[in-house]
mmCIF file of C-alpha atoms in Angstrom:
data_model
loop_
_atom_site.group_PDB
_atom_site.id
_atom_site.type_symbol
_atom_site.label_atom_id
_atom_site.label_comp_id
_atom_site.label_asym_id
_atom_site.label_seq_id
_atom_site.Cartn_x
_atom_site.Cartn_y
_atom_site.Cartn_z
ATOM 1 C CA UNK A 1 -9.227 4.438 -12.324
ATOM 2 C CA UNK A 2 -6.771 2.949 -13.022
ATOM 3 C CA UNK A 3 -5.471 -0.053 -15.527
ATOM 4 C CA UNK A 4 -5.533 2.245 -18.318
ATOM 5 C CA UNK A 5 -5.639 -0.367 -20.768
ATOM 6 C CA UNK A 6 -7.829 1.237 -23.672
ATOM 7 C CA UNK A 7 -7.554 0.319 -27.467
ATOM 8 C CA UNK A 8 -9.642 2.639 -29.698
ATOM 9 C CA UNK A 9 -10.655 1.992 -33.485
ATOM 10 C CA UNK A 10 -13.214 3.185 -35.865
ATOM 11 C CA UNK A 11 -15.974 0.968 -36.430
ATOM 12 C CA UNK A 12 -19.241 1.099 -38.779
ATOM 13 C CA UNK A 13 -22.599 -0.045 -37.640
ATOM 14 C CA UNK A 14 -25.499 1.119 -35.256
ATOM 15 C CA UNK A 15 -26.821 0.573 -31.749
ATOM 16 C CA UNK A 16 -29.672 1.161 -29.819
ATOM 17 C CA UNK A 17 -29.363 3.232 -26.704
ATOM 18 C CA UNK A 18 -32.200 4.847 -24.665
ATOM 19 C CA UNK A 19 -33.229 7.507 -27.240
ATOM 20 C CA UNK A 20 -33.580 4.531 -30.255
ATOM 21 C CA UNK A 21 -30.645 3.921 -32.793
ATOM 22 C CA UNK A 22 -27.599 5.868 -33.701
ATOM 23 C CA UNK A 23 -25.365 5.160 -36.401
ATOM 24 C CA UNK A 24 -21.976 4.387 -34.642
ATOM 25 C CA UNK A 25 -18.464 5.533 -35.753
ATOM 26 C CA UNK A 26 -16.018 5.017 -33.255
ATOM 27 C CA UNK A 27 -15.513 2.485 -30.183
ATOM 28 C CA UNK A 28 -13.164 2.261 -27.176
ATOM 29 C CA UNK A 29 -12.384 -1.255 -25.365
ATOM 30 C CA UNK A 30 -10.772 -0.970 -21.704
ATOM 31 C CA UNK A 31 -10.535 -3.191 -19.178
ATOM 32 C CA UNK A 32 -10.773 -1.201 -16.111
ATOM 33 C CA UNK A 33 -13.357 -0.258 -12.700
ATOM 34 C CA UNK A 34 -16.590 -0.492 -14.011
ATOM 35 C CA UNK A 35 -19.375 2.466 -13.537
ATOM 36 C CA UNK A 36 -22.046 -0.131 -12.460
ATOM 37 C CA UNK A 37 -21.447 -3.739 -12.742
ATOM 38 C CA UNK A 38 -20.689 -5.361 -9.756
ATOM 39 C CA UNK A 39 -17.243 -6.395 -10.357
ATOM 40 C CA UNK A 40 -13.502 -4.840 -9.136
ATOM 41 C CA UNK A 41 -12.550 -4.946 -12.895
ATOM 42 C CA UNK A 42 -14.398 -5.221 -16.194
ATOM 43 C CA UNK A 43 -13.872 -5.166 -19.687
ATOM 44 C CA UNK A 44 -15.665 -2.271 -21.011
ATOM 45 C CA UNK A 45 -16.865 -1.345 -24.186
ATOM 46 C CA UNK A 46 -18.183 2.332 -25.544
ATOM 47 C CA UNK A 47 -19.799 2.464 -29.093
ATOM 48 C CA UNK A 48 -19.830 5.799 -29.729
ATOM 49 C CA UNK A 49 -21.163 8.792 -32.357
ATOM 50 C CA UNK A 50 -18.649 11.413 -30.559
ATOM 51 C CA UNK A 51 -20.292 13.897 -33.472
ATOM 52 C CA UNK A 52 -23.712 13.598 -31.934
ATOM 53 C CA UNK A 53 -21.941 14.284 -28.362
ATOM 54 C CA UNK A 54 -20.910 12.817 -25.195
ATOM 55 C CA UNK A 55 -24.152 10.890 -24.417
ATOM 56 C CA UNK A 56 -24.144 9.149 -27.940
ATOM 57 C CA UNK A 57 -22.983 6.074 -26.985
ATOM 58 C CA UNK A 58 -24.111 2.550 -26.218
ATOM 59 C CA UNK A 59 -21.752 1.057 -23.175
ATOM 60 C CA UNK A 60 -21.580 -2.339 -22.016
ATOM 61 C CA UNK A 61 -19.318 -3.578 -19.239
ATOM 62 C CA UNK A 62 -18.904 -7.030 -18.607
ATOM 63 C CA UNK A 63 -16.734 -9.836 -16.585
ATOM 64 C CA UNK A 64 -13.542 -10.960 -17.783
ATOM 65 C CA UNK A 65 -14.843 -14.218 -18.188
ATOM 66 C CA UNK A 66 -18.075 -13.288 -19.654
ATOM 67 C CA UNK A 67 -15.967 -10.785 -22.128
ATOM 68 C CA UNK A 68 -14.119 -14.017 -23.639
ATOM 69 C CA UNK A 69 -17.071 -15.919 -23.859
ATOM 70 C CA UNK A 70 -18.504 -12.891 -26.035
ATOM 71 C CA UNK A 71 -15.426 -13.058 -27.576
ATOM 72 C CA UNK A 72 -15.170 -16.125 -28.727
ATOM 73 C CA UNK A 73 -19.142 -16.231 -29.956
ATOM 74 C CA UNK A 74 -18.114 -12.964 -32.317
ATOM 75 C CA UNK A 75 -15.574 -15.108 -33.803
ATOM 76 C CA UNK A 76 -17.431 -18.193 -34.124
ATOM 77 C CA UNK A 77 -19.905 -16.714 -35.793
ATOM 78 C CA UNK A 78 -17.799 -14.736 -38.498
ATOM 79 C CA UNK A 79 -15.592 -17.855 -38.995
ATOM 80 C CA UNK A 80 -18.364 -19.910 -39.434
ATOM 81 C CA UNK A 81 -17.736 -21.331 -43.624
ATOM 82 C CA UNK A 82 -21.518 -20.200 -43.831
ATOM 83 C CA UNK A 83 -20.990 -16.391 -42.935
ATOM 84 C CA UNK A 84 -17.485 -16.091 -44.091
ATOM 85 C CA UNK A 85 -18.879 -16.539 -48.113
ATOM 86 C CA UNK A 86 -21.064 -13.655 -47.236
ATOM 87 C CA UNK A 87 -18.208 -11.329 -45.692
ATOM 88 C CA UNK B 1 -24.026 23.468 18.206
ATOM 89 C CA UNK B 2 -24.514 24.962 14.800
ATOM 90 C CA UNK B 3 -23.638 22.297 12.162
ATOM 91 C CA UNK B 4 -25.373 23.633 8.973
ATOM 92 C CA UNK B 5 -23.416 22.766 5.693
ATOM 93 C CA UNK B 6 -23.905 24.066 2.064
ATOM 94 C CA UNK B 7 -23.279 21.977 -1.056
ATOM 95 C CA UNK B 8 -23.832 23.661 -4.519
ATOM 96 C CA UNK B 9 -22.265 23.686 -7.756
ATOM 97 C CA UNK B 10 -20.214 27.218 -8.403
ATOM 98 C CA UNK B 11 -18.037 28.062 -11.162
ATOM 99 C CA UNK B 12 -14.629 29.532 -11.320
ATOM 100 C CA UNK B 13 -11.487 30.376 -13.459
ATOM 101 C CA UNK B 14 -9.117 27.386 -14.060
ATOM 102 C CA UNK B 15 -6.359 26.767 -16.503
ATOM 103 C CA UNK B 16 -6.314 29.226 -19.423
ATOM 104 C CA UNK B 17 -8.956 31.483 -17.691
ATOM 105 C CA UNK B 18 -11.398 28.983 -18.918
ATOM 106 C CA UNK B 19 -14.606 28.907 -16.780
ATOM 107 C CA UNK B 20 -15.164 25.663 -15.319
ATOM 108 C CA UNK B 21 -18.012 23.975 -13.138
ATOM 109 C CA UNK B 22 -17.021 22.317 -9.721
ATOM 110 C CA UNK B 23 -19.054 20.912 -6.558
ATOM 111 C CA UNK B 24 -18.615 22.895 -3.482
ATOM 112 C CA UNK B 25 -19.262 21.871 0.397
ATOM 113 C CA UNK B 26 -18.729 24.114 3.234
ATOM 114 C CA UNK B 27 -20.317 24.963 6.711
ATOM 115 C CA UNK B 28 -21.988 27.719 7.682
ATOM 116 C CA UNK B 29 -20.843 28.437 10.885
ATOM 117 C CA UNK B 30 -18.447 31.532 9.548
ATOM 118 C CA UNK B 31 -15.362 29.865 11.801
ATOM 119 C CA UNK B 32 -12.048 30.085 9.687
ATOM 120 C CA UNK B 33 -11.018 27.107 8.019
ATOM 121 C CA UNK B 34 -9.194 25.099 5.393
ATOM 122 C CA UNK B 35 -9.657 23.993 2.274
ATOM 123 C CA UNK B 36 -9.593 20.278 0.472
ATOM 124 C CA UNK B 37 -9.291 20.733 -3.634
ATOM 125 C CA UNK B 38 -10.878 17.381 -4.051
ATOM 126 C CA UNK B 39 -9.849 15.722 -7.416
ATOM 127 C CA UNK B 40 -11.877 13.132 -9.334
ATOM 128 C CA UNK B 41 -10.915 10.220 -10.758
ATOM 129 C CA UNK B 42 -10.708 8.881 -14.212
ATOM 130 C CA UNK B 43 -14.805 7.781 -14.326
ATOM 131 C CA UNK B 44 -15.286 11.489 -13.682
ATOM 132 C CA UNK B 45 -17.308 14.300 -11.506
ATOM 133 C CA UNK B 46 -19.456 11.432 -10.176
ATOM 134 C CA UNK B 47 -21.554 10.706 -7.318
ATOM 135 C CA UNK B 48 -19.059 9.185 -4.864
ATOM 136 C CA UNK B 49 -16.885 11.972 -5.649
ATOM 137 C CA UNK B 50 -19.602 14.749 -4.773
ATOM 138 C CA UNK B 51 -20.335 12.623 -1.291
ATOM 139 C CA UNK B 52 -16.249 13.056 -0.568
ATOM 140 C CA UNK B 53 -16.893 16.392 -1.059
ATOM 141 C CA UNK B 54 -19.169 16.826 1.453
ATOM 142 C CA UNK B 55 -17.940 14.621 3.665
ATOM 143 C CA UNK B 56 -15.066 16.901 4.402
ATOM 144 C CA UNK B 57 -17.351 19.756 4.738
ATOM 145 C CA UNK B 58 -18.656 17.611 7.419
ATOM 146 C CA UNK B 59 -15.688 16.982 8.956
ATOM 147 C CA UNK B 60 -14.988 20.947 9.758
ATOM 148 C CA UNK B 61 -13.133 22.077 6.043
ATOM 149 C CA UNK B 62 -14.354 24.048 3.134
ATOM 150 C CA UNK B 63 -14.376 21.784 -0.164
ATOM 151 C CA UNK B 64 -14.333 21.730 -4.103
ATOM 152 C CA UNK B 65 -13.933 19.732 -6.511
ATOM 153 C CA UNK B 66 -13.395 21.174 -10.110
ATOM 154 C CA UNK B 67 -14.970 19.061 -12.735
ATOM 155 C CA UNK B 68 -11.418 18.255 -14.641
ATOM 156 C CA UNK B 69 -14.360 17.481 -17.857
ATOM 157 C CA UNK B 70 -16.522 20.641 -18.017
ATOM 158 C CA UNK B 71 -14.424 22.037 -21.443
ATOM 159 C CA UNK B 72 -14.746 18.471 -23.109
ATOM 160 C CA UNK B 73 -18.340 17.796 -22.166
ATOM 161 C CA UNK B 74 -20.797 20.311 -20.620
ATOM 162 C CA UNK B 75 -23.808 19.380 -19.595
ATOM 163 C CA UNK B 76 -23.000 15.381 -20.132
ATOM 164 C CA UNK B 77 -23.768 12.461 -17.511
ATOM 165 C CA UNK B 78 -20.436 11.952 -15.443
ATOM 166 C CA UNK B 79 -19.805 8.720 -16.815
ATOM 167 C CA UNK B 80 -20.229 9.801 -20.621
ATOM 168 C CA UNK B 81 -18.287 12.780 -19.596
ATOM 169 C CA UNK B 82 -15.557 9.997 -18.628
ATOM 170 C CA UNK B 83 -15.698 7.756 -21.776
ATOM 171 C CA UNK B 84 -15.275 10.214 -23.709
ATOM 172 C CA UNK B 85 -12.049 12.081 -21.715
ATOM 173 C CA UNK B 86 -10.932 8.158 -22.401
ATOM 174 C CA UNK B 87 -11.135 8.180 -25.523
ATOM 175 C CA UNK B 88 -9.299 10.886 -26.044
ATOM 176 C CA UNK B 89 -6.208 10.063 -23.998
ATOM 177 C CA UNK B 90 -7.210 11.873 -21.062
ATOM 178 C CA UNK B 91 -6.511 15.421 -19.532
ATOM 179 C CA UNK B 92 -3.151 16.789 -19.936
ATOM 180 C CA UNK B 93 -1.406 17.523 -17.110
ATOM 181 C CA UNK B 94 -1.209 21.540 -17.223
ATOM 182 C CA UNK B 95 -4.826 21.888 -17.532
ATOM 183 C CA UNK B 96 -5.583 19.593 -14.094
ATOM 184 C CA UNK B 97 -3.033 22.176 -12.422
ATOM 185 C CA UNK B 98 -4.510 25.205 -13.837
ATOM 186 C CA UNK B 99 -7.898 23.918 -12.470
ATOM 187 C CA UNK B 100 -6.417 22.963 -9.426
ATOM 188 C CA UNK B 101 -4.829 26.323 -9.012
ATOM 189 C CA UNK B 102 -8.573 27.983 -9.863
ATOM 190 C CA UNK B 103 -9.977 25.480 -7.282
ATOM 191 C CA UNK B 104 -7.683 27.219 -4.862
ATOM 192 C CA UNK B 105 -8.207 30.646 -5.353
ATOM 193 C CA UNK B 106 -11.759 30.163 -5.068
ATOM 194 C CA UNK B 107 -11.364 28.384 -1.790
ATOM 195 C CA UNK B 108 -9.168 31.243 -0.591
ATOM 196 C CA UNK B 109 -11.838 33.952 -1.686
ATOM 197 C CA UNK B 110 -14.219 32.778 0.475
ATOM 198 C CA UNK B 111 -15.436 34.741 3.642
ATOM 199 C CA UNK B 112 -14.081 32.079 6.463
ATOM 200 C CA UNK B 113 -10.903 30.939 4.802
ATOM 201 C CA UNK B 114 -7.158 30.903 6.471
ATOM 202 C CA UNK B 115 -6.115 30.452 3.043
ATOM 203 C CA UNK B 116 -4.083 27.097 3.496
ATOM 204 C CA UNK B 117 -5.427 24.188 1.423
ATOM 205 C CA UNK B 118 -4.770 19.950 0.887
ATOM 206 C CA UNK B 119 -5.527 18.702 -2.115
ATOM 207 C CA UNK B 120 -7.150 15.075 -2.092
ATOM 208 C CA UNK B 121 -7.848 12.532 -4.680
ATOM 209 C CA UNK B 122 -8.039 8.637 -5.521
ATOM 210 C CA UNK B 123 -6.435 6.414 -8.531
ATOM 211 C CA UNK B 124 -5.954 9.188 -11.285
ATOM 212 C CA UNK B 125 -6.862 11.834 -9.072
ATOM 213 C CA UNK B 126 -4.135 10.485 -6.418
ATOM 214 C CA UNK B 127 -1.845 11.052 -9.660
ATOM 215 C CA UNK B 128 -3.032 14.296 -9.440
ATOM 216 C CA UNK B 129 -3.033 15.157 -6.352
ATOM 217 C CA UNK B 130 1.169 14.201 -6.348
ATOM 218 C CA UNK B 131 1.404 16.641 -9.694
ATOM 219 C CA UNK B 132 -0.540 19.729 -7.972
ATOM 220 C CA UNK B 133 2.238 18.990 -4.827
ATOM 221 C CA UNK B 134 4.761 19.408 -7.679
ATOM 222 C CA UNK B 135 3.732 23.236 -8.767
ATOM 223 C CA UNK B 136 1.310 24.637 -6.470
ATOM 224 C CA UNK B 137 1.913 26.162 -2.576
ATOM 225 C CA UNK B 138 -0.354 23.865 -0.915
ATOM 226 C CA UNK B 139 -0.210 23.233 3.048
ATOM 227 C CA UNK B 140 0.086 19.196 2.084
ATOM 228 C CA UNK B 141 -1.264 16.864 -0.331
ATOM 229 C CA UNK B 142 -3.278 13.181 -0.284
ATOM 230 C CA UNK B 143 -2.461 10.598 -2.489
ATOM 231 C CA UNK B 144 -5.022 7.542 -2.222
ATOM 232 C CA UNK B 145 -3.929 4.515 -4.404
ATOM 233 C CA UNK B 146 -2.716 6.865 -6.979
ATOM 234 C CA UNK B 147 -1.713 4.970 -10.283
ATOM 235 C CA UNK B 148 1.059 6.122 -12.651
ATOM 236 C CA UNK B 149 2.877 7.961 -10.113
ATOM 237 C CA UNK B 150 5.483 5.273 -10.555
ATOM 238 C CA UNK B 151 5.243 2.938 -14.116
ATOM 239 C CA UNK B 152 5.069 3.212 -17.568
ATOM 240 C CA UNK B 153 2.966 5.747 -19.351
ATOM 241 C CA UNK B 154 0.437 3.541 -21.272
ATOM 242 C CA UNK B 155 0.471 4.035 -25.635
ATOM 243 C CA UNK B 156 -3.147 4.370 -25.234
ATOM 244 C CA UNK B 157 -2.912 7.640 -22.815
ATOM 245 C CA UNK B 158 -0.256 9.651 -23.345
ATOM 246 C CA UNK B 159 -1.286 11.842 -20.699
ATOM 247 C CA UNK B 160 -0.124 9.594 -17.680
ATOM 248 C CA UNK B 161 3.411 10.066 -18.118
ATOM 249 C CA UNK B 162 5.050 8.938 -14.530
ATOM 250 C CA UNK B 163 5.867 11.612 -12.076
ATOM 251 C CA UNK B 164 8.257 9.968 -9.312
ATOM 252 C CA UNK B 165 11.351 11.837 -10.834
ATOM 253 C CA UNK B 166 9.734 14.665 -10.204
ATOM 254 C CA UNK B 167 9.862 14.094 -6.120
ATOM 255 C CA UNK B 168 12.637 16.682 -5.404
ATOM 256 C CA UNK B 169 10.162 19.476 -6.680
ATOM 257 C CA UNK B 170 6.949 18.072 -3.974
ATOM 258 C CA UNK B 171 6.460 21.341 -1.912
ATOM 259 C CA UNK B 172 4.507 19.986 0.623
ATOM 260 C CA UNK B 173 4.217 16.976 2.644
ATOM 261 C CA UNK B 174 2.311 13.625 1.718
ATOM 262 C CA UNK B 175 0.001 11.235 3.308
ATOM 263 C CA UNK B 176 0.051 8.106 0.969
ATOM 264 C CA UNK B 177 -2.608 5.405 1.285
ATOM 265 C CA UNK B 178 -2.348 2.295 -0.316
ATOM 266 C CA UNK B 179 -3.702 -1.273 -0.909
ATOM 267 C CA UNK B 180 -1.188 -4.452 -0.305
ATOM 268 C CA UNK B 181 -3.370 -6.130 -3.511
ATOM 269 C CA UNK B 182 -3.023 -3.428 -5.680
ATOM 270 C CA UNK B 183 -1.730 -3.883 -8.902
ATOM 271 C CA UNK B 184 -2.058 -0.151 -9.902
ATOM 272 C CA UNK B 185 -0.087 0.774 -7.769
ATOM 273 C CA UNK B 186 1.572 -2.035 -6.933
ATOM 274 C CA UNK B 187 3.317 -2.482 -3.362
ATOM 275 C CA UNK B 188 6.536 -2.694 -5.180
ATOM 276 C CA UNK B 189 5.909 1.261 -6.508
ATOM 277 C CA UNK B 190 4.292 2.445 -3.299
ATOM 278 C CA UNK B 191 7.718 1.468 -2.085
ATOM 279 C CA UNK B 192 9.993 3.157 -4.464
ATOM 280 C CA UNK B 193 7.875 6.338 -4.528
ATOM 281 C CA UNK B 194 8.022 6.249 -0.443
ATOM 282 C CA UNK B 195 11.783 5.354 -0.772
ATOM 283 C CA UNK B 196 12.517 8.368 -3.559
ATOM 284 C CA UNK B 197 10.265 11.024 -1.196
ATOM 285 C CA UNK B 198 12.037 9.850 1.730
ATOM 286 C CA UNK B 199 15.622 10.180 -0.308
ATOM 287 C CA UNK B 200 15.175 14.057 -1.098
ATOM 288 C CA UNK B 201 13.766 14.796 2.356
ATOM 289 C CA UNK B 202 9.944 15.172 1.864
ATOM 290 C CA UNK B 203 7.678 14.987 4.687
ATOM 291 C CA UNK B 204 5.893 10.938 4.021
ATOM 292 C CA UNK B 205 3.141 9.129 5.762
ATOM 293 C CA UNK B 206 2.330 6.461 3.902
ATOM 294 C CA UNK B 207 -0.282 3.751 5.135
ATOM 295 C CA UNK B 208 -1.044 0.598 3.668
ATOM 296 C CA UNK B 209 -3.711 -2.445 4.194
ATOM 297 C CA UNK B 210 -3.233 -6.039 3.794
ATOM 298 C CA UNK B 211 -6.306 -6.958 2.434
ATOM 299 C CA UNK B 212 -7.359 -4.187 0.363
ATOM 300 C CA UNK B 213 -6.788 -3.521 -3.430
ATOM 301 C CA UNK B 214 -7.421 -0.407 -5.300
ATOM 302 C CA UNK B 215 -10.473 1.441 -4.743
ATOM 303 C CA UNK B 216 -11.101 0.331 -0.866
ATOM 304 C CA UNK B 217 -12.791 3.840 0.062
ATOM 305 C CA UNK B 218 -15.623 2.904 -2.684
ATOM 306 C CA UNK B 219 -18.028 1.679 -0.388
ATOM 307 C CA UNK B 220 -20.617 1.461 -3.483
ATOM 308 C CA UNK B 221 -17.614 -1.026 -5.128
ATOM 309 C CA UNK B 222 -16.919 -4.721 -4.180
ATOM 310 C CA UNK B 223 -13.639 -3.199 -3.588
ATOM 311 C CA UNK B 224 -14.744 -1.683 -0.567
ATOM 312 C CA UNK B 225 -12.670 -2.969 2.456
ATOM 313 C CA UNK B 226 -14.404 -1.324 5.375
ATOM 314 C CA UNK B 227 -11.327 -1.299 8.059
ATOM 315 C CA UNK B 228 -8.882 -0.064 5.366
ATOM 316 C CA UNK B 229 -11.705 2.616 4.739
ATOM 317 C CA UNK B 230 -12.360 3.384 7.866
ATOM 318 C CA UNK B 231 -8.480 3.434 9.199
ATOM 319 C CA UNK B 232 -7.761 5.573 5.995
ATOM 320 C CA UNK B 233 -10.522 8.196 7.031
ATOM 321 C CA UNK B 234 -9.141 8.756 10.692
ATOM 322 C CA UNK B 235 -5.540 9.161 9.317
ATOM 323 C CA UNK B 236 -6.997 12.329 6.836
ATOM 324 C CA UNK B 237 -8.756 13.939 9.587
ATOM 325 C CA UNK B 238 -6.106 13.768 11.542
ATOM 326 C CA UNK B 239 -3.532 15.140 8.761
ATOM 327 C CA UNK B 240 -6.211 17.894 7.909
ATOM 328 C CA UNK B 241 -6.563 18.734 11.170
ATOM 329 C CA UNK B 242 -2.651 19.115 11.823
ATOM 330 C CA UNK B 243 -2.077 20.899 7.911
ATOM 331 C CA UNK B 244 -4.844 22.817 7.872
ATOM 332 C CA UNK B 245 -5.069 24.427 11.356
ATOM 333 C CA UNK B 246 -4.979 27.726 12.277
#
């Protein structure tokens, strides 16, 4: 459906779905119809383990507005003097 | 009157004489009929897709919808299914026919079929729907707010390569429907692909609502627009019942 917009990368961390924790590999950002949020567009995001299958994934969809806000935080955070020393 | 419908899921050849799942609605009555390939969209074999499905069992037609993800991820939810076609850059185009195609055979194997059928589908699966009119003897085809028919194939899925240029190969004619807020289409490319059809002689109806963006037959969606829906439904019974008579 149908922006298409959709940036993938590798990334390393974990994140806790319904069946506990899975060590995450890969993600895909798109901003596009969500699958349940109650908005005509969102910007999604899929962390996924594609080795451990289709269902190995952690998925968050959010508002534009919400998405920058989010956005913004991430940075704050790793641009804060404090965290940067540790990075 | 005898009004008993069956929905199941079947399985059937498709591209590459792969086996592939699909969602089937037809009724029981054993009067001869058409068929409707329904095709999903982008988020997948979903719910709202399965209820289209046997909605135009409903409506009098034999239906199935081929789950375009069954190769990349058996057995998964619909939306994983989806993320992870994404992620991958989609479905190519020659598979979606070859399904299509196996969608159609299986339609015309079945006891009460006249053999003619429409295919159907919305945003990616409008784009779809336009490809299969491209390659595949079908009595017409239904485009709803299909994206990428006209544009710019996007880096990130090299699979939606545009299809307009490929209007003077459309066997079949085309009922468009189409959002005035769209931006995927936009009104500007429901325009030029009407104008290019119209240009090489195709059989057009194209319909489109001020009001109504992309997705206005979700009525689980904020996008639903209930008199675009509604309007949009009584022009594809009445195009199914003219195409797929006899």
């Amino acid at each position: 459906m149908c922006t298409y917009v959709t940036e993938t990368l590798p990334v390393t961390g974990s994140a806790k779905g319904p069946d506990g924790w899975i060590r995450v590999t890969d993600a895909t950002v798109y901003f596009d119809h969500p699958a349940h949020a109650l908005a005509e567009h969102t910007l999604n995001i899929d962390v996924r383990r594609p080795e451990a299958g289709p269902a190995a994934r952690v998925a968050v969809e959010l508002t534009a507005d919400s998405a920058r806000e989010l956005a913004h935080a991430i940075l704050r955070i790793l641009d804060d003097p404090s965290v940067v020393s540790l990075g | 009157m005898y009004d008993a419908t069956l929905a199941e899921t079947v399985y059937f050849r498709g591209h590459d004489d792969d086996v592939i799942e699909g969602y089937c609605a037809r009724p029981l009555d054993g009067a001869s009929r058409g068929g409707v390939v329904v095709i999903h969209h982008l988020p997948g074999y979903d719910r709202e897709t399965k209820e289209f499905v046997r909605r135009f069992a409903v409506m009098g037609f034999n239906a199935v919808c081929p789950n375009l993800y069954t190769r990349l991820a058996p057995g998964a939810s619909p939306d994983d299914a989806a993320a992870l076609a994404r992620a991958q850059g989609g479905v190519a185009d020659e598979q979606v026919v070859g399904d299509v195609a196996g969608a159609m055979r299986w339609l015309a194997a079945l006891s009460n079929s006249n053999g003619k059928v429409v295919t159907i589908g919305h945003c990616s699966g409008g784009r779809h729907s336009f490809l299969a009119s491209t390659h595949l003897d079908l009595a017409a085809a239904i485009v709803c707010y299909g994206g990428l028919i006209v544009g710019e194939t996007p880096p990130q899925l090299p699979s939606m390569v545009p299809l307009v240029d490929r209007s003077p190969l459309v066997r079949c004619p085309i009922l468009g429907l189409f959002g005035n807020d769209d931006q995927f289409p936009t009104p500007a490319q429901v325009d030029e692909l009407e104008k290019t059809l119209q240009s090489n002689g195709k059989d057009v109806e194209f319909h489109r609502y001020d009001g109504a963006g992309h997705a206005f037959f979700g009525p689980d969606r904020p996008a639903y627009r209930v008199e675009a829906a509604l309007d949009g439904w009584s022009r594809i019974q009445a195009f199914l019942d003219r195409h797929l008579a006899g």
